[in-house]
Tab-separated table of C-alpha atoms and ligand atoms in Angstrom:
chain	number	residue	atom	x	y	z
A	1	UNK	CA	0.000	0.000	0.000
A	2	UNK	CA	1.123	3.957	-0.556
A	3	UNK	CA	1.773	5.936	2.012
A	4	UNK	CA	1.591	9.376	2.398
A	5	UNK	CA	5.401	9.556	1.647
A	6	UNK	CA	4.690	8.128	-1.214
A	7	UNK	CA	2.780	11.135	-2.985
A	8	UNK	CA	3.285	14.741	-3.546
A	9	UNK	CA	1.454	16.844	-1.219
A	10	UNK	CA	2.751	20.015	-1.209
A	11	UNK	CA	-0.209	22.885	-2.110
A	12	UNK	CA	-2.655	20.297	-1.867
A	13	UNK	CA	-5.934	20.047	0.125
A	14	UNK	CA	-5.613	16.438	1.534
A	15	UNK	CA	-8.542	14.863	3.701
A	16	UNK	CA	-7.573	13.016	5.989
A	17	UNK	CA	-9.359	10.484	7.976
A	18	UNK	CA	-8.015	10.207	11.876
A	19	UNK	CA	-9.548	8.204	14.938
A	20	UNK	CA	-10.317	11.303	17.472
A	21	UNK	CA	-12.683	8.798	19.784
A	22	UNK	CA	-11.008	9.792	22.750
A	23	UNK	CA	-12.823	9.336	26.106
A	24	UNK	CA	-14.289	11.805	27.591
A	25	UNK	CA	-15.481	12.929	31.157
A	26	UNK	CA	-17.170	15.740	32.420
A	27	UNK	CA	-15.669	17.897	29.556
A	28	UNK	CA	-11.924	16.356	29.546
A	29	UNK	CA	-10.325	14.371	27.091
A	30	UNK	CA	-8.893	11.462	29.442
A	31	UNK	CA	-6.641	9.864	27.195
A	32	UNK	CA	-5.473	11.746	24.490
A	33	UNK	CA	-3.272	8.922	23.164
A	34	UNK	CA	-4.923	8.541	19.522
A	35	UNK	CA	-4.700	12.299	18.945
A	36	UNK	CA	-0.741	12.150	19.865
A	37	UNK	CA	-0.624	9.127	17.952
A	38	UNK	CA	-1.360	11.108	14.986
A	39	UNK	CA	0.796	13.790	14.963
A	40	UNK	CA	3.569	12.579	12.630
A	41	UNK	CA	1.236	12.343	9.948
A	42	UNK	CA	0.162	15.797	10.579
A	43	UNK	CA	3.453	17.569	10.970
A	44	UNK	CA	4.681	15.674	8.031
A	45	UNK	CA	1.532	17.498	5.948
A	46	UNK	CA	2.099	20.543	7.708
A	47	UNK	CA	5.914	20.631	7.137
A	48	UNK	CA	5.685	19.337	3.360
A	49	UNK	CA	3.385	22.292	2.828
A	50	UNK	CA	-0.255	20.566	2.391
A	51	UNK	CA	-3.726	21.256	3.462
A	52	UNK	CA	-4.879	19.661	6.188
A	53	UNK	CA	-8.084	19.008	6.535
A	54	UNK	CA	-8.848	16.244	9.217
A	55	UNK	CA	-11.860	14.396	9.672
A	56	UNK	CA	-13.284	12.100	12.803
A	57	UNK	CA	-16.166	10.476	14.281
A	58	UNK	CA	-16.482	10.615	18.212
A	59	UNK	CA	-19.174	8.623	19.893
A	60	UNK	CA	-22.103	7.389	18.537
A	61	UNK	CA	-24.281	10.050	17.583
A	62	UNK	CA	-26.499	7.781	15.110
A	63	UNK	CA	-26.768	10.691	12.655
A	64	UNK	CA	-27.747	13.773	14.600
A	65	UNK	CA	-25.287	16.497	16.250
A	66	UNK	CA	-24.746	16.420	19.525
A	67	UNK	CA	-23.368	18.574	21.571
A	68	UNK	CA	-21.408	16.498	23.883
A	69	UNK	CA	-19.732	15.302	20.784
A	70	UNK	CA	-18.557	17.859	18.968
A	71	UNK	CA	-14.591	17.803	18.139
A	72	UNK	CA	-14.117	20.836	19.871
A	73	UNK	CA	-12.167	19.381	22.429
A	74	UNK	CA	-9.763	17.024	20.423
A	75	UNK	CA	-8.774	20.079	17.826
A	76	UNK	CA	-7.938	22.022	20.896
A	77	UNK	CA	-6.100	19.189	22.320
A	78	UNK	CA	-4.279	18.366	18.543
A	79	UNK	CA	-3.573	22.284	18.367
A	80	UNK	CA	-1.608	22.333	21.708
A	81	UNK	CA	0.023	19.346	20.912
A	82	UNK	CA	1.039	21.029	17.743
A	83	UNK	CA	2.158	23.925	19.489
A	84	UNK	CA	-0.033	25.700	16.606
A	85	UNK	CA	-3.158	26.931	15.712
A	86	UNK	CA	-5.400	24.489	14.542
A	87	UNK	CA	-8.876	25.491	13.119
A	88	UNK	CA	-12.194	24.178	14.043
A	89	UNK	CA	-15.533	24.165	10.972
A	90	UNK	CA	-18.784	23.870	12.801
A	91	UNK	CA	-19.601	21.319	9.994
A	92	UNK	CA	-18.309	18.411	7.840
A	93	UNK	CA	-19.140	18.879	4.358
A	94	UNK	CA	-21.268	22.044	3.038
A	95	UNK	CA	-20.815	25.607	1.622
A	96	UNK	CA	-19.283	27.041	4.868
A	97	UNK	CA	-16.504	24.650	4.904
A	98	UNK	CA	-15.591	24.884	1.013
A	99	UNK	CA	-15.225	28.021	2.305
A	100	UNK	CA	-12.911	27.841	5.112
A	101	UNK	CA	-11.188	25.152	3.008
A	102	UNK	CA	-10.570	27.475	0.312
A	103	UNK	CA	-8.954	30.394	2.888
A	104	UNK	CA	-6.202	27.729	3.760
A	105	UNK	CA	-2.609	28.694	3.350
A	106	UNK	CA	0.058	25.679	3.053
A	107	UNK	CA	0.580	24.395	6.234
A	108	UNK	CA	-2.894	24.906	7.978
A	109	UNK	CA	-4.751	22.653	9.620
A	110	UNK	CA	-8.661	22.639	9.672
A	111	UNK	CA	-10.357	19.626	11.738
A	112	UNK	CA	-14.113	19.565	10.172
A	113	UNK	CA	-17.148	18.222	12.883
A	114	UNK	CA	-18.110	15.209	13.811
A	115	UNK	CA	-18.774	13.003	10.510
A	116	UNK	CA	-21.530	10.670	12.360
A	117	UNK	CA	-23.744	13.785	12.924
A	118	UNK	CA	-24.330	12.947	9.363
A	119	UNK	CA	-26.765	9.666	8.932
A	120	UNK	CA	-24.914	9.339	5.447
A	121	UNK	CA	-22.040	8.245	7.645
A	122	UNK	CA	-22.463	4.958	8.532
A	123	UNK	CA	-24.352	3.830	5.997
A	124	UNK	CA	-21.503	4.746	3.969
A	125	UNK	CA	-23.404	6.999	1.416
A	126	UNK	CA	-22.334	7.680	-1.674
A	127	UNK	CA	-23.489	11.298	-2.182
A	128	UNK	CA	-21.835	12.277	1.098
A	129	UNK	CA	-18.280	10.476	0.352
A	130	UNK	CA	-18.552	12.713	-2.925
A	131	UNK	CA	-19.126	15.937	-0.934
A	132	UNK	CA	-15.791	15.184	1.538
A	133	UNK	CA	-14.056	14.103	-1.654
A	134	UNK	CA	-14.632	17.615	-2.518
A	135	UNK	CA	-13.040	18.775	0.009
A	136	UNK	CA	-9.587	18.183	-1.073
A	137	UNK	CA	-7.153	16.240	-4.017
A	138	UNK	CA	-5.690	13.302	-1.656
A	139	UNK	CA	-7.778	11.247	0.674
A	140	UNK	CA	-4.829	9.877	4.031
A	141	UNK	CA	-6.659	7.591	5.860
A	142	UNK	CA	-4.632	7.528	9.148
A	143	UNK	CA	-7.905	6.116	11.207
A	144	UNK	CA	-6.317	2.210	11.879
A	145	UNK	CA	-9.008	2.348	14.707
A	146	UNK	CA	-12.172	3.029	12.466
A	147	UNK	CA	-10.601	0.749	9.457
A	148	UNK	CA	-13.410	-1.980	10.489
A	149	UNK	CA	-15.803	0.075	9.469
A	150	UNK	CA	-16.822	0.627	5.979
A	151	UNK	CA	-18.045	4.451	6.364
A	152	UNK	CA	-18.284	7.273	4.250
A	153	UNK	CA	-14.920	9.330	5.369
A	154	UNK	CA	-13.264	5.991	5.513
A	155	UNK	CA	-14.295	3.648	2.792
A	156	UNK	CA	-16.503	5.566	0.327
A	157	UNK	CA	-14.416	8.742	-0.206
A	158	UNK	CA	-11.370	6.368	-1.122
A	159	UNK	CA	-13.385	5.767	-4.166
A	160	UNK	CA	-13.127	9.366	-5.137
A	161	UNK	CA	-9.824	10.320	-4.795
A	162	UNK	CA	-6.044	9.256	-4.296
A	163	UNK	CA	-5.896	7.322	-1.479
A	164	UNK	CA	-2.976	6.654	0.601
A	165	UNK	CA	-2.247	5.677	4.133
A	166	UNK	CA	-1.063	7.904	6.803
A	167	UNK	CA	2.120	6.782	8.693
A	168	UNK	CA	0.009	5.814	12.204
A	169	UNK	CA	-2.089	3.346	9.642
A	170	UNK	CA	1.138	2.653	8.059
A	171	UNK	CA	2.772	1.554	11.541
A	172	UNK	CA	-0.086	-0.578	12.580
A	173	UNK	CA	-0.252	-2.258	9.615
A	174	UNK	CA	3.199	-3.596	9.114
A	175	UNK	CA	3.392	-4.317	13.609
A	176	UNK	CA	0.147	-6.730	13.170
A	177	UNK	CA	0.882	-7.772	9.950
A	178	UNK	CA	4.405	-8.746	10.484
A	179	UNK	CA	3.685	-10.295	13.575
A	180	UNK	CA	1.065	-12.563	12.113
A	181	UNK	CA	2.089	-13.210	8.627
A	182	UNK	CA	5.847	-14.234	10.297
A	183	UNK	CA	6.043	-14.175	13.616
A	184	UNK	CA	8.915	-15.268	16.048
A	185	UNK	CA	8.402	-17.813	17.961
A	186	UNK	CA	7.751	-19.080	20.411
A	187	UNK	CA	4.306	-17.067	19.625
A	188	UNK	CA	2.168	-16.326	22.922
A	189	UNK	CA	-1.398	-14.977	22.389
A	190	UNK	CA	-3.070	-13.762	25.283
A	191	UNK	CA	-6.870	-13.902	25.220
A	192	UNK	CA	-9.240	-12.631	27.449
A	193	UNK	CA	-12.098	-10.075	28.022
A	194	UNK	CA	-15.970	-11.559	29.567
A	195	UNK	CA	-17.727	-13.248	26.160
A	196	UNK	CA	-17.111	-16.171	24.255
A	197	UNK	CA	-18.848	-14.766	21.176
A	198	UNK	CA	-16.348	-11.488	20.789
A	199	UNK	CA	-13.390	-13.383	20.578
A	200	UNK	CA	-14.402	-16.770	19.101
A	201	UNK	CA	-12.786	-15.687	15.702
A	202	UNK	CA	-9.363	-14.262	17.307
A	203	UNK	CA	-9.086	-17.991	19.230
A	204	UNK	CA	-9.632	-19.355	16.164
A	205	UNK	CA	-7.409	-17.731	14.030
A	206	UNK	CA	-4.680	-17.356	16.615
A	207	UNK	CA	-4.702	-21.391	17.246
A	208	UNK	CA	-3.684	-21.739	13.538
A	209	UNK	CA	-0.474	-19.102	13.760
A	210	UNK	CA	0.986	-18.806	17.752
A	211	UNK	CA	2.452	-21.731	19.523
A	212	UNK	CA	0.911	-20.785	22.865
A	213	UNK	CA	-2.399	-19.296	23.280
A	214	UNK	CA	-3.439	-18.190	26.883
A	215	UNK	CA	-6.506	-18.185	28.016
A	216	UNK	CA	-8.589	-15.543	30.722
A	217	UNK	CA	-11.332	-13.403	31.923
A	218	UNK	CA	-14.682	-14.270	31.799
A	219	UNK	CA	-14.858	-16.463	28.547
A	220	UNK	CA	-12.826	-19.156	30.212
A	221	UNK	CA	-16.031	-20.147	32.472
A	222	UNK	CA	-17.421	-21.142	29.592
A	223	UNK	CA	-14.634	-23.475	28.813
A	224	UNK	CA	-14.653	-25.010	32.452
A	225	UNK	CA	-18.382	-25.291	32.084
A	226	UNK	CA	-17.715	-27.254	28.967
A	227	UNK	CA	-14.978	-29.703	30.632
A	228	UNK	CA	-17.964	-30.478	33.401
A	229	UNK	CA	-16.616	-28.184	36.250
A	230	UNK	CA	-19.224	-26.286	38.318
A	231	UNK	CA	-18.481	-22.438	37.699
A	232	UNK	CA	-21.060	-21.099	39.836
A	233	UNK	CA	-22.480	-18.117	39.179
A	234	UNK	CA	-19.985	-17.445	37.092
A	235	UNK	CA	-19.836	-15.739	33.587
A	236	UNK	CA	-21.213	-18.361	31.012
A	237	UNK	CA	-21.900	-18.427	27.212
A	238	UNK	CA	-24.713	-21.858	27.285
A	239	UNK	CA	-24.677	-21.828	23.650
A	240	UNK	CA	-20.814	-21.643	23.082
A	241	UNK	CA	-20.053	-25.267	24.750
A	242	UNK	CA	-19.466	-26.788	22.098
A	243	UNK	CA	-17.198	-24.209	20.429
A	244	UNK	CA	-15.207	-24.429	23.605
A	245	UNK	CA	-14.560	-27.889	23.509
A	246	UNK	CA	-14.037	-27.210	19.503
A	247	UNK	CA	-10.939	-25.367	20.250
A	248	UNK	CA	-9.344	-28.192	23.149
A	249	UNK	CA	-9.673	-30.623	20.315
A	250	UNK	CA	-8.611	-28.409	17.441
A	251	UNK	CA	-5.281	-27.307	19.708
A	252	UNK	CA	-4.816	-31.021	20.402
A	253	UNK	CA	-4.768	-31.739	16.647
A	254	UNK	CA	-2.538	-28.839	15.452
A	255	UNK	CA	-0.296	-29.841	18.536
A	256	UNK	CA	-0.516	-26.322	20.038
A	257	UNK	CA	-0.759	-24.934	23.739
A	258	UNK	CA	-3.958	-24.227	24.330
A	259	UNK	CA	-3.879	-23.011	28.199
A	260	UNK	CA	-6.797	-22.528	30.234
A	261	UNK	CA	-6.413	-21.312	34.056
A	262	UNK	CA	-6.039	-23.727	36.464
A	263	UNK	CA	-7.228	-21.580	39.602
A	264	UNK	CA	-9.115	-18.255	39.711
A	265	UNK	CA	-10.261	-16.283	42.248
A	266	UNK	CA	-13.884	-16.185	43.394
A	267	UNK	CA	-16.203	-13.710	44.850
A	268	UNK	CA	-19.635	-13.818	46.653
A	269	UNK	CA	-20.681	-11.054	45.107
A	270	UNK	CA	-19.208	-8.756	42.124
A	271	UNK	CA	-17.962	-6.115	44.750
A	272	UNK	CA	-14.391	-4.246	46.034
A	273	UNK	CA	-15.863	-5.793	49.270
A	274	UNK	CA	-16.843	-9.102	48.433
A	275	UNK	CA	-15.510	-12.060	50.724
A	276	UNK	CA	-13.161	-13.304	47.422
A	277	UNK	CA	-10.471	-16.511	47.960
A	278	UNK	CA	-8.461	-18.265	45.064
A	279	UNK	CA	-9.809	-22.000	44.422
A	280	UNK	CA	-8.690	-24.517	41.523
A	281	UNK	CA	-10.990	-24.340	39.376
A	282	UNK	CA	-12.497	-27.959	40.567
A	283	UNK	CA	-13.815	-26.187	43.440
A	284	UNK	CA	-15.179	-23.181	42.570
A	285	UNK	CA	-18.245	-22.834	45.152
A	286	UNK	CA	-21.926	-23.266	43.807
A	287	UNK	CA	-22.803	-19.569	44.689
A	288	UNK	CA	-19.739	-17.446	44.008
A	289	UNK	CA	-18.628	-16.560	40.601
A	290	UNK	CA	-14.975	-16.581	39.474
A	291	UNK	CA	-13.964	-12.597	38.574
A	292	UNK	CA	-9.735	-13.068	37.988
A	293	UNK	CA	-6.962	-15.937	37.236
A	294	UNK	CA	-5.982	-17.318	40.711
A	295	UNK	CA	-1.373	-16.965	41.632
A	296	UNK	CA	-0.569	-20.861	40.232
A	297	UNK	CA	-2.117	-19.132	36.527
A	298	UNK	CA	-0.650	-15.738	36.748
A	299	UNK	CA	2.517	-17.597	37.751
A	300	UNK	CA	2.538	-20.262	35.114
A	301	UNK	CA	1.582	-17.276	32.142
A	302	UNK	CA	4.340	-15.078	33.559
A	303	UNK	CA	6.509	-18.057	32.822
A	304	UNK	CA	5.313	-18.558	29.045
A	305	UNK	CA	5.419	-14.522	28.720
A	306	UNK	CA	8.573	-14.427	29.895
A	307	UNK	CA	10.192	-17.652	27.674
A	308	UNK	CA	8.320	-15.591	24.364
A	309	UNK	CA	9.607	-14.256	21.533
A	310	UNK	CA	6.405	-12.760	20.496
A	311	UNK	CA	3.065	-12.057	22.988
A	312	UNK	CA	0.248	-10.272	21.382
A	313	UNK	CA	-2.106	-9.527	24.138
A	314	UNK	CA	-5.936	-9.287	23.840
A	315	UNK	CA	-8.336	-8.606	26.471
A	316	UNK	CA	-8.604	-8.728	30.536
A	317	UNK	CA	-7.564	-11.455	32.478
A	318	UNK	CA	-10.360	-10.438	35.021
A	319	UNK	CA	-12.491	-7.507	36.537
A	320	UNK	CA	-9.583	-5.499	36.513
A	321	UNK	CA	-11.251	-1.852	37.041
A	322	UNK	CA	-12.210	-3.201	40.901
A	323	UNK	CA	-8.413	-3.454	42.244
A	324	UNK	CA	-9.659	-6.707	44.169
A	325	UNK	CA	-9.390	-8.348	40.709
A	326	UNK	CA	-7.098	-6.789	39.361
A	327	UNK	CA	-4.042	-8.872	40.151
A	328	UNK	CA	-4.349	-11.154	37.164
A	329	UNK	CA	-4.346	-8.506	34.503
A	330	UNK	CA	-1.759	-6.643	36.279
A	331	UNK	CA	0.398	-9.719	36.531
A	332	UNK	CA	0.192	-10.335	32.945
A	333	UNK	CA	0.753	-6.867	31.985
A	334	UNK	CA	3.720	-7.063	33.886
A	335	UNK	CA	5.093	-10.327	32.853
A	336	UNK	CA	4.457	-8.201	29.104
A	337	UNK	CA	6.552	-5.349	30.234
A	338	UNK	CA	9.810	-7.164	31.767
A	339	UNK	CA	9.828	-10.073	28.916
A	340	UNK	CA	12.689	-9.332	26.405
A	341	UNK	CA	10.127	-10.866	23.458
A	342	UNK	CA	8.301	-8.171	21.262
A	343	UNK	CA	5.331	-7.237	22.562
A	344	UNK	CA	1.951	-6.199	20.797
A	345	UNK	CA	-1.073	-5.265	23.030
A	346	UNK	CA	-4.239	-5.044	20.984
A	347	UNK	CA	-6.061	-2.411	22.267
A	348	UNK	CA	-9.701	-1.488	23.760
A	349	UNK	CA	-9.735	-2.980	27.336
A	350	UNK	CA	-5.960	-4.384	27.477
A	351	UNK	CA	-4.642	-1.147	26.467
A	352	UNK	CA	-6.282	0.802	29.058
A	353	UNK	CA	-4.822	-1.402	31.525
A	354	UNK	CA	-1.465	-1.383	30.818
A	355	UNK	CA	-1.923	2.650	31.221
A	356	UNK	CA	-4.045	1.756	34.631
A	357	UNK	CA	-1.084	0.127	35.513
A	358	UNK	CA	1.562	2.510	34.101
A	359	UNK	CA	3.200	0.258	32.253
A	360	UNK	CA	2.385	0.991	28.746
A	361	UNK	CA	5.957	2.717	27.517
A	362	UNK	CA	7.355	-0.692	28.555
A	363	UNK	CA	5.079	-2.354	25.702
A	364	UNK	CA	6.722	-2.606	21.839
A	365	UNK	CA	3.659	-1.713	20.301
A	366	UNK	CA	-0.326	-0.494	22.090
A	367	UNK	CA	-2.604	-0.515	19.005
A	368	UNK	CA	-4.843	2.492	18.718
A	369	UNK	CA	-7.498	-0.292	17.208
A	370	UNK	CA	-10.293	-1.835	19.807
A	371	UNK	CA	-12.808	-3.683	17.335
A	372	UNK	CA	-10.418	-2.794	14.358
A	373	UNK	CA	-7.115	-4.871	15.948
A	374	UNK	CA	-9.599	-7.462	16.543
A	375	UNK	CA	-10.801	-7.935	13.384
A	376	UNK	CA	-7.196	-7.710	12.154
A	377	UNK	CA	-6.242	-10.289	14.559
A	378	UNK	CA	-9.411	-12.388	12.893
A	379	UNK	CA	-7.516	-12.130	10.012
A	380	UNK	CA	-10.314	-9.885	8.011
A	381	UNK	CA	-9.729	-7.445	5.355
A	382	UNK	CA	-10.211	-3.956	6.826
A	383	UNK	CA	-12.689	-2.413	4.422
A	384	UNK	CA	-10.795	0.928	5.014
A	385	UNK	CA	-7.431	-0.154	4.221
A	386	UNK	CA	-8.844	-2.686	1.463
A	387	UNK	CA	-10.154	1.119	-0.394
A	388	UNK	CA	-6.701	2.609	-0.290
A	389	UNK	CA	-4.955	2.660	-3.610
A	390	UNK	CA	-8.669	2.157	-5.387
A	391	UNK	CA	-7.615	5.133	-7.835
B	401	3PG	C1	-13.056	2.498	18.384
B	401	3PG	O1	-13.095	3.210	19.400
B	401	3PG	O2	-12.830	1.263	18.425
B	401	3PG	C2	-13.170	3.152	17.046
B	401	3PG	O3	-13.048	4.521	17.159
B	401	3PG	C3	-14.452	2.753	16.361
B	401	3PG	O4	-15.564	3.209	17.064
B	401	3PG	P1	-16.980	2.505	16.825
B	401	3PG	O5	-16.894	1.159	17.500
B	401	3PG	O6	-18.003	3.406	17.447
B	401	3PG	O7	-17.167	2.352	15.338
């Protein structure tokens, strides 16, 4: 694929597509680590004398404006980062932002509203990707995290203009892709998070390409459920028994390491408080539910971290957001930061804990992609990369 290196861009209005879904609280950006993430795309524009128009959802607006997500705050954010003014349109597409697009000097950035207070949006209309493409000459599409999705500003305006990647895309693409396509080995994938259903694709997939692949959180009740261990009232996916026991015998036949806890640490109620102890997980009690990986787990995954090459890391090992369960995540995020093998967490929930934890400049690579590392992970075509080079 073309980067953005790859193309002229000097005097040219260039659109580009960046993931500002920061979270928010009562008016503050609380991790601004997807704006920062894409400021070498946007100094290189700036400094090779483009345009630059940039273009985000935030939320989930379902096609209407809303005022608590408006990108006011990130282009404030992006323009102190910048150390430069950065301009804010009111609007996405329309005849007041030809305007202010036209009144751009080389080197000006412009960061347009919302694009999902537009219905056309998400249903990846065709008569609204024309009116961004009209925008600008070059279409960047630096938004790894919204690359899932086949939207207007990320899919359907690729079809209008010169499309290239940006140099955050860029980066996430060859981390994930290298690391899948050839990784080092011994490969250790780290799955967790609370439902079978999310991650029954990543399992798969990863089963056919790691040598280890670690199991935790709540989707592993499932899999004791399935092996005839009471679980309680633990977390449990009835209908996905028999994919669980799927993926024992699919491990066994590829020969791979398919590693399921073998103690976790139960609660008798889903509390800080809660009376909580660390069982096997042949005696986890009838009316307390499991909520982390028990020490023998945390001790044994630290040990396959830690003898890795390669550890991609998706998803929670428990509730880590109540510090009572937290230990198993934390232990695992450590065991990621102190192993000399590369390390690749992949986003959403295990991202924010390595941060909870302070840990993440210890990582190799934190994807800025939830759902859309995921689905790479899956191994899916990202509709938003798959549009790049269309023209
Ligand atoms: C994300 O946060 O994963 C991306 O920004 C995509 O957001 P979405 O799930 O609302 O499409």
């Amino acid at each position: 694929k073309k980067s953005v290196r790859d193309v002229e861009v000097s005097g040219k209005r260039v659109f580009v597509r960046v993931d500002f879904n920061v979270p928010m609280q009562d008016g503050q950006i609380t991790d601004d680590t997807r704006i920062r993430e894409t400021l070498p795309t946007v100094k290189y524009l700036i400094e090779n004398g483009a345009k630059v128009i940039l273009a985000s959802h935030l939320g989930r607006p379902k096609g209407q404006v809303n005022e608590d997500m408006r990108l006011t705050l990130p282009a404030k954010r992006l323009g102190e980062l910048l150390g430069k003014e950065v301009a804010k349109a009111d609007e996405a597409v329309g005849e007041a932002v030809k305007a202010q697009v036209n009144a751009m000097n080389n080197g000006d950035v412009l960061v347009l509203e919302n694009v999902r207070f537009y219905p056309g949006e998400e249903k990846n209309d065709p008569e609204l990707a024309k009116q961004f493409a009209e925008l600008a000459d070059l279409f960047v599409n630096d938004a790894f995290g919204a690359a899932h999705r086949a939207h207007a500003s990320t899919e359907g305006i690729a079809h209008h203009l010169p499309a290239v990647s940006g140099l955050l895309m860029e980066k996430e693409l060859s981390v994930l892709g290298k690391a899948l396509s050839n990784p080092e080995r011994p490969f250790t994938a780290i799955i967790g998070g609370s439902k079978v259903k999310d991650k029954i694709d990543v399992i798969d997939n990863l089963l056919n390409i790691a040598d280890n692949v670690l199991i935790g959180g709540g989707l592993a009740y499932t899999f004791f459920k399935a092996q005839g261990h009471e679980i309680g009232k633990s977390l449990l996916d009835d209908s996905k028994l028999d994919v669980a026991l799927g993926f024992i015998e699919k491990a066994k036949k590829l020969g791979k390491n398919f590693v399921l806890p073998v103690d976790v640490i139960v609660a008798d109620d889903f509390s800080a408080d809660a009376n909580h102890k660390a069982v096997d997980i042949d005696s986890i009690p009838a009316d307390w539910e499991g909520l982390d990986i028990g020490p023998k787990t945390r001790a044994k995954y630290a040990e396959i971290i830690k003898n890795s090459k390669l550890v991609v890391w998706n998803g929670p090992m428990g509730v880590f957001e109540i510090d009572t369960f937290a230990n198993g995540t934390k232990e695992v995020a450590e065991a990621c930061a102190t192993t000399s093998g590369y390390t690749i967490i992949g986003g959403g929930d295990s991202a924010a804990a390595t941060e909870k934890f302070n840990l993440a400049s210890k990582m190799d690579h934190i994807s800025t992609g939830g759902g859309a590392s995921l689905e790479f992970m899956e191994g899916k075509a990202l509709p938003g990369v798959v549009a790049l080079n269309d023209k």
